[in-house]
């Protein structure tokens, strides 16, 4: 496939990413949404989403209270190469099936020292917690990460963020759990081999 981003796997095999598609999702409560690659058009939504986070949600995602993104940060967050930096958004649809509200984002960034390890993060506005949205978004991210040759995720989590640990454990086995201090857990997950996708209800 011409122009397709490519990742270099540890066994020397050059592997193209071929699944940068949009996935439509129906949640348990009947809400309709989609997960898709993040792009430059999502900058305003990311900025709005940051303002919508509760103090706890802000701290859980950034490990401190974050008020705004700089222009440079926003450009980085919305211009992913989908090889070393994979970013996806979760967008709610209206009755016509058009995009209505971006409420979540997940991304993983390959480390420079280990080609099979990537730092992972996910965040949703508070009202979309515990509705199955995180499972849909992180499942899509896990599939793309696997295709890119990533085999482990490293999550830096606020101690006490049990929900995030449980969510990440759906897609990987814990292989290391460290506490470097300052109320932070560093958890490494070995990604599970992706399975064929089915509809979420």
PDB file of C-alpha atoms in Angstrom:
ATOM      1  CA  UNK A   1       0.000   0.000   0.000  1.00  0.00           C
ATOM      2  CA  UNK A   2       1.745   3.153  -1.184  1.00  0.00           C
ATOM      3  CA  UNK A   3       2.183   5.876   1.399  1.00  0.00           C
ATOM      4  CA  UNK A   4       1.237   3.632   4.339  1.00  0.00           C
ATOM      5  CA  UNK A   5       3.204   4.339   7.559  1.00  0.00           C
ATOM      6  CA  UNK A   6       5.529   1.513   8.504  1.00  0.00           C
ATOM      7  CA  UNK A   7       6.988   0.272  11.783  1.00  0.00           C
ATOM      8  CA  UNK A   8      10.144  -1.755  12.351  1.00  0.00           C
ATOM      9  CA  UNK A   9       9.570  -4.847  14.472  1.00  0.00           C
ATOM     10  CA  UNK A  10      12.174  -6.395  16.755  1.00  0.00           C
ATOM     11  CA  UNK A  11      12.536  -9.425  14.485  1.00  0.00           C
ATOM     12  CA  UNK A  12      13.487  -7.193  11.575  1.00  0.00           C
ATOM     13  CA  UNK A  13      10.154  -7.459   9.749  1.00  0.00           C
ATOM     14  CA  UNK A  14       8.870  -4.262   8.185  1.00  0.00           C
ATOM     15  CA  UNK A  15       5.150  -4.134   9.067  1.00  0.00           C
ATOM     16  CA  UNK A  16       2.658  -1.669   7.576  1.00  0.00           C
ATOM     17  CA  UNK A  17      -0.272  -0.255   9.500  1.00  0.00           C
ATOM     18  CA  UNK A  18      -3.391  -0.933   7.455  1.00  0.00           C
ATOM     19  CA  UNK A  19      -6.243  -0.316   9.900  1.00  0.00           C
ATOM     20  CA  UNK A  20      -6.532   3.447  10.332  1.00  0.00           C
ATOM     21  CA  UNK A  21     -10.274   3.168   9.953  1.00  0.00           C
ATOM     22  CA  UNK A  22     -13.145   4.721  11.858  1.00  0.00           C
ATOM     23  CA  UNK A  23     -14.975   2.285  14.144  1.00  0.00           C
ATOM     24  CA  UNK A  24     -18.624   2.806  14.966  1.00  0.00           C
ATOM     25  CA  UNK A  25     -19.671   1.882  18.486  1.00  0.00           C
ATOM     26  CA  UNK A  26     -22.983   1.325  20.282  1.00  0.00           C
ATOM     27  CA  UNK A  27     -22.550   1.482  24.053  1.00  0.00           C
ATOM     28  CA  UNK A  28     -24.477  -0.451  26.674  1.00  0.00           C
ATOM     29  CA  UNK A  29     -26.882   2.445  27.213  1.00  0.00           C
ATOM     30  CA  UNK A  30     -27.603   2.738  23.490  1.00  0.00           C
ATOM     31  CA  UNK A  31     -25.415   5.791  22.877  1.00  0.00           C
ATOM     32  CA  UNK A  32     -23.898   5.873  19.405  1.00  0.00           C
ATOM     33  CA  UNK A  33     -20.335   7.002  18.883  1.00  0.00           C
ATOM     34  CA  UNK A  34     -17.179   6.336  16.926  1.00  0.00           C
ATOM     35  CA  UNK A  35     -13.466   5.995  17.501  1.00  0.00           C
ATOM     36  CA  UNK A  36     -11.125   7.389  14.873  1.00  0.00           C
ATOM     37  CA  UNK A  37      -7.583   8.706  14.390  1.00  0.00           C
ATOM     38  CA  UNK A  38      -6.955  12.120  15.915  1.00  0.00           C
ATOM     39  CA  UNK A  39      -6.166  14.884  13.432  1.00  0.00           C
ATOM     40  CA  UNK A  40      -5.440  18.606  13.179  1.00  0.00           C
ATOM     41  CA  UNK A  41      -9.183  19.314  13.126  1.00  0.00           C
ATOM     42  CA  UNK A  42      -9.438  18.048  16.719  1.00  0.00           C
ATOM     43  CA  UNK A  43      -7.364  20.793  18.330  1.00  0.00           C
ATOM     44  CA  UNK A  44     -10.343  22.833  19.497  1.00  0.00           C
ATOM     45  CA  UNK A  45     -12.071  19.733  20.902  1.00  0.00           C
ATOM     46  CA  UNK A  46      -8.958  18.775  22.878  1.00  0.00           C
ATOM     47  CA  UNK A  47      -8.804  22.266  24.337  1.00  0.00           C
ATOM     48  CA  UNK A  48     -12.495  22.163  25.306  1.00  0.00           C
ATOM     49  CA  UNK A  49     -12.074  18.705  26.767  1.00  0.00           C
ATOM     50  CA  UNK A  50      -9.251  19.875  29.025  1.00  0.00           C
ATOM     51  CA  UNK A  51     -11.527  22.566  30.442  1.00  0.00           C
ATOM     52  CA  UNK A  52     -14.286  19.986  31.042  1.00  0.00           C
ATOM     53  CA  UNK A  53     -12.139  17.721  33.208  1.00  0.00           C
ATOM     54  CA  UNK A  54     -12.848  17.717  36.923  1.00  0.00           C
ATOM     55  CA  UNK A  55      -9.867  18.461  39.216  1.00  0.00           C
ATOM     56  CA  UNK A  56      -9.603  14.723  39.935  1.00  0.00           C
ATOM     57  CA  UNK A  57      -9.824  13.772  36.267  1.00  0.00           C
ATOM     58  CA  UNK A  58      -7.210  16.390  35.414  1.00  0.00           C
ATOM     59  CA  UNK A  59      -4.834  15.081  38.080  1.00  0.00           C
ATOM     60  CA  UNK A  60      -5.388  11.445  37.071  1.00  0.00           C
ATOM     61  CA  UNK A  61      -4.481  12.227  33.456  1.00  0.00           C
ATOM     62  CA  UNK A  62      -1.639  14.728  33.900  1.00  0.00           C
ATOM     63  CA  UNK A  63      -0.531  13.885  37.487  1.00  0.00           C
ATOM     64  CA  UNK A  64      -0.973  17.580  38.278  1.00  0.00           C
ATOM     65  CA  UNK A  65      -3.568  20.235  37.446  1.00  0.00           C
ATOM     66  CA  UNK A  66      -3.238  21.280  33.811  1.00  0.00           C
ATOM     67  CA  UNK A  67      -4.995  24.478  32.664  1.00  0.00           C
ATOM     68  CA  UNK A  68      -4.104  24.747  28.981  1.00  0.00           C
ATOM     69  CA  UNK A  69      -2.057  23.386  26.104  1.00  0.00           C
ATOM     70  CA  UNK A  70       0.570  25.511  24.402  1.00  0.00           C
ATOM     71  CA  UNK A  71       0.344  25.859  20.628  1.00  0.00           C
ATOM     72  CA  UNK A  72       3.370  23.571  20.283  1.00  0.00           C
ATOM     73  CA  UNK A  73       1.801  20.924  22.519  1.00  0.00           C
ATOM     74  CA  UNK A  74      -1.494  21.079  20.667  1.00  0.00           C
ATOM     75  CA  UNK A  75       0.275  20.638  17.332  1.00  0.00           C
ATOM     76  CA  UNK A  76       2.105  17.594  18.686  1.00  0.00           C
ATOM     77  CA  UNK A  77      -1.080  16.051  20.090  1.00  0.00           C
ATOM     78  CA  UNK A  78      -2.989  16.423  16.819  1.00  0.00           C
ATOM     79  CA  UNK A  79      -0.273  15.458  14.311  1.00  0.00           C
ATOM     80  CA  UNK A  80       0.404  11.753  14.917  1.00  0.00           C
ATOM     81  CA  UNK A  81       2.482   9.598  12.579  1.00  0.00           C
ATOM     82  CA  UNK A  82       0.592   6.397  13.580  1.00  0.00           C
ATOM     83  CA  UNK A  83       3.854   4.503  13.825  1.00  0.00           C
ATOM     84  CA  UNK A  84       5.622   5.905  16.880  1.00  0.00           C
ATOM     85  CA  UNK A  85       2.757   8.140  18.027  1.00  0.00           C
ATOM     86  CA  UNK A  86      -0.773   6.745  17.768  1.00  0.00           C
ATOM     87  CA  UNK A  87      -3.705   8.894  18.880  1.00  0.00           C
ATOM     88  CA  UNK A  88      -7.449   8.202  18.761  1.00  0.00           C
ATOM     89  CA  UNK A  89     -10.527  10.178  19.749  1.00  0.00           C
ATOM     90  CA  UNK A  90     -13.955   9.056  20.955  1.00  0.00           C
ATOM     91  CA  UNK A  91     -16.741  11.117  19.380  1.00  0.00           C
ATOM     92  CA  UNK A  92     -20.458  11.005  20.221  1.00  0.00           C
ATOM     93  CA  UNK A  93     -22.861  10.974  17.258  1.00  0.00           C
ATOM     94  CA  UNK A  94     -26.190  12.753  16.920  1.00  0.00           C
ATOM     95  CA  UNK A  95     -29.427  11.172  15.697  1.00  0.00           C
ATOM     96  CA  UNK A  96     -28.357  11.647  12.073  1.00  0.00           C
ATOM     97  CA  UNK A  97     -25.036   9.915  12.671  1.00  0.00           C
ATOM     98  CA  UNK A  98     -22.980  13.111  12.451  1.00  0.00           C
ATOM     99  CA  UNK A  99     -20.147  13.884  14.857  1.00  0.00           C
ATOM    100  CA  UNK A 100     -21.479  15.888  17.783  1.00  0.00           C
ATOM    101  CA  UNK A 101     -19.078  15.896  20.750  1.00  0.00           C
ATOM    102  CA  UNK A 102     -15.519  14.693  21.329  1.00  0.00           C
ATOM    103  CA  UNK A 103     -15.411  13.310  24.864  1.00  0.00           C
ATOM    104  CA  UNK A 104     -12.302  11.123  25.070  1.00  0.00           C
ATOM    105  CA  UNK A 105      -8.813  10.626  23.715  1.00  0.00           C
ATOM    106  CA  UNK A 106      -6.232   7.842  24.004  1.00  0.00           C
ATOM    107  CA  UNK A 107      -2.712   7.642  22.700  1.00  0.00           C
ATOM    108  CA  UNK A 108       0.494   5.649  22.964  1.00  0.00           C
ATOM    109  CA  UNK A 109       3.990   6.901  22.171  1.00  0.00           C
ATOM    110  CA  UNK A 110       6.841   4.512  21.446  1.00  0.00           C
ATOM    111  CA  UNK A 111       9.852   4.929  23.712  1.00  0.00           C
ATOM    112  CA  UNK A 112      13.216   5.804  22.181  1.00  0.00           C
ATOM    113  CA  UNK A 113      15.064   3.058  24.066  1.00  0.00           C
ATOM    114  CA  UNK A 114      12.727   0.106  23.393  1.00  0.00           C
ATOM    115  CA  UNK A 115      10.876  -0.216  20.086  1.00  0.00           C
ATOM    116  CA  UNK A 116       8.337  -2.631  21.574  1.00  0.00           C
ATOM    117  CA  UNK A 117       7.421  -0.362  24.514  1.00  0.00           C
ATOM    118  CA  UNK A 118       5.091   2.652  24.351  1.00  0.00           C
ATOM    119  CA  UNK A 119       3.784   5.025  26.991  1.00  0.00           C
ATOM    120  CA  UNK A 120      -0.021   4.927  27.055  1.00  0.00           C
ATOM    121  CA  UNK A 121      -2.639   7.375  28.329  1.00  0.00           C
ATOM    122  CA  UNK A 122      -6.425   7.712  28.141  1.00  0.00           C
ATOM    123  CA  UNK A 123      -8.786  10.407  29.373  1.00  0.00           C
ATOM    124  CA  UNK A 124     -12.551  11.034  29.209  1.00  0.00           C
ATOM    125  CA  UNK A 125     -14.713  13.874  30.422  1.00  0.00           C
ATOM    126  CA  UNK A 126     -16.306  12.833  33.701  1.00  0.00           C
ATOM    127  CA  UNK A 127     -19.856  12.192  32.506  1.00  0.00           C
ATOM    128  CA  UNK A 128     -18.616   9.494  30.120  1.00  0.00           C
ATOM    129  CA  UNK A 129     -16.932   7.345  32.749  1.00  0.00           C
ATOM    130  CA  UNK A 130     -18.255   3.813  33.396  1.00  0.00           C
ATOM    131  CA  UNK A 131     -20.265   3.614  30.190  1.00  0.00           C
ATOM    132  CA  UNK A 132     -18.002   1.328  28.170  1.00  0.00           C
ATOM    133  CA  UNK A 133     -16.489   4.149  26.136  1.00  0.00           C
ATOM    134  CA  UNK A 134     -12.992   3.567  27.516  1.00  0.00           C
ATOM    135  CA  UNK A 135     -13.108  -0.093  26.552  1.00  0.00           C
ATOM    136  CA  UNK A 136     -14.038   0.756  22.972  1.00  0.00           C
ATOM    137  CA  UNK A 137     -11.380   3.447  22.602  1.00  0.00           C
ATOM    138  CA  UNK A 138      -8.556   1.526  24.262  1.00  0.00           C
ATOM    139  CA  UNK A 139      -9.434  -1.612  22.315  1.00  0.00           C
ATOM    140  CA  UNK A 140      -9.003   0.286  19.053  1.00  0.00           C
ATOM    141  CA  UNK A 141      -5.695   1.715  20.295  1.00  0.00           C
ATOM    142  CA  UNK A 142      -4.430  -1.711  21.346  1.00  0.00           C
ATOM    143  CA  UNK A 143      -5.123  -3.112  17.880  1.00  0.00           C
ATOM    144  CA  UNK A 144      -3.180  -0.306  16.170  1.00  0.00           C
ATOM    145  CA  UNK A 145      -0.330  -0.547  18.667  1.00  0.00           C
ATOM    146  CA  UNK A 146       0.020  -4.278  17.950  1.00  0.00           C
ATOM    147  CA  UNK A 147       0.099  -3.645  14.200  1.00  0.00           C
ATOM    148  CA  UNK A 148       2.834  -1.050  14.749  1.00  0.00           C
ATOM    149  CA  UNK A 149       5.022  -3.623  16.502  1.00  0.00           C
ATOM    150  CA  UNK A 150       4.329  -2.390  20.040  1.00  0.00           C
ATOM    151  CA  UNK A 151       4.098  -5.282  22.491  1.00  0.00           C
ATOM    152  CA  UNK A 152       4.058  -3.546  25.879  1.00  0.00           C
ATOM    153  CA  UNK A 153       2.445  -0.445  27.331  1.00  0.00           C
ATOM    154  CA  UNK A 154       3.859   1.672  30.143  1.00  0.00           C
ATOM    155  CA  UNK A 155       1.238   3.604  32.101  1.00  0.00           C
ATOM    156  CA  UNK A 156       2.110   6.341  34.609  1.00  0.00           C
ATOM    157  CA  UNK A 157      -0.903   6.404  36.910  1.00  0.00           C
ATOM    158  CA  UNK A 158      -1.938   8.425  39.925  1.00  0.00           C
ATOM    159  CA  UNK A 159      -1.975   6.066  42.904  1.00  0.00           C
ATOM    160  CA  UNK A 160      -5.593   5.193  43.596  1.00  0.00           C
ATOM    161  CA  UNK A 161      -6.670   5.314  39.941  1.00  0.00           C
ATOM    162  CA  UNK A 162      -8.050   1.791  40.181  1.00  0.00           C
ATOM    163  CA  UNK A 163     -10.440   2.284  37.242  1.00  0.00           C
ATOM    164  CA  UNK A 164      -7.572   2.973  34.841  1.00  0.00           C
ATOM    165  CA  UNK A 165      -5.630  -0.055  36.077  1.00  0.00           C
ATOM    166  CA  UNK A 166      -8.643  -2.306  35.580  1.00  0.00           C
ATOM    167  CA  UNK A 167      -9.284  -0.915  32.114  1.00  0.00           C
ATOM    168  CA  UNK A 168      -5.684  -1.385  30.989  1.00  0.00           C
ATOM    169  CA  UNK A 169      -5.697  -4.918  32.399  1.00  0.00           C
ATOM    170  CA  UNK A 170      -8.389  -5.853  29.877  1.00  0.00           C
ATOM    171  CA  UNK A 171      -5.816  -5.458  27.116  1.00  0.00           C
ATOM    172  CA  UNK A 172      -2.570  -6.524  28.784  1.00  0.00           C
ATOM    173  CA  UNK A 173      -1.031  -8.576  31.565  1.00  0.00           C
ATOM    174  CA  UNK A 174       0.859  -6.683  34.275  1.00  0.00           C
ATOM    175  CA  UNK A 175       4.558  -7.565  34.025  1.00  0.00           C
ATOM    176  CA  UNK A 176       5.985  -4.829  36.231  1.00  0.00           C
ATOM    177  CA  UNK A 177       4.562  -2.478  38.852  1.00  0.00           C
ATOM    178  CA  UNK A 178       6.841   0.193  40.314  1.00  0.00           C
ATOM    179  CA  UNK A 179       6.274   3.120  42.660  1.00  0.00           C
ATOM    180  CA  UNK A 180       8.922   5.760  41.944  1.00  0.00           C
ATOM    181  CA  UNK A 181       7.354   8.179  44.422  1.00  0.00           C
ATOM    182  CA  UNK A 182       5.277  11.366  44.386  1.00  0.00           C
ATOM    183  CA  UNK A 183       2.056   9.342  44.389  1.00  0.00           C
ATOM    184  CA  UNK A 184       2.707   7.752  40.992  1.00  0.00           C
ATOM    185  CA  UNK A 185       2.511   4.117  39.882  1.00  0.00           C
ATOM    186  CA  UNK A 186       4.416   2.965  36.796  1.00  0.00           C
ATOM    187  CA  UNK A 187       2.730  -0.150  35.447  1.00  0.00           C
ATOM    188  CA  UNK A 188       3.964  -2.133  32.453  1.00  0.00           C
ATOM    189  CA  UNK A 189       1.458  -4.281  30.558  1.00  0.00           C
ATOM    190  CA  UNK A 190       2.285  -7.003  28.040  1.00  0.00           C
ATOM    191  CA  UNK A 191      -0.342  -6.537  25.342  1.00  0.00           C
ATOM    192  CA  UNK A 192      -2.634  -9.431  24.594  1.00  0.00           C
ATOM    193  CA  UNK A 193      -2.810 -10.670  21.019  1.00  0.00           C
ATOM    194  CA  UNK A 194      -5.755  -8.890  19.362  1.00  0.00           C
ATOM    195  CA  UNK A 195      -8.858 -10.967  18.742  1.00  0.00           C
ATOM    196  CA  UNK A 196     -11.486 -10.500  16.020  1.00  0.00           C
ATOM    197  CA  UNK A 197     -13.671  -7.512  16.836  1.00  0.00           C
ATOM    198  CA  UNK A 198     -17.384  -7.847  17.544  1.00  0.00           C
ATOM    199  CA  UNK A 199     -20.095  -5.250  18.158  1.00  0.00           C
ATOM    200  CA  UNK A 200     -20.215  -3.593  21.553  1.00  0.00           C
ATOM    201  CA  UNK A 201     -23.636  -3.471  23.220  1.00  0.00           C
TER     202      UNK A 201
END
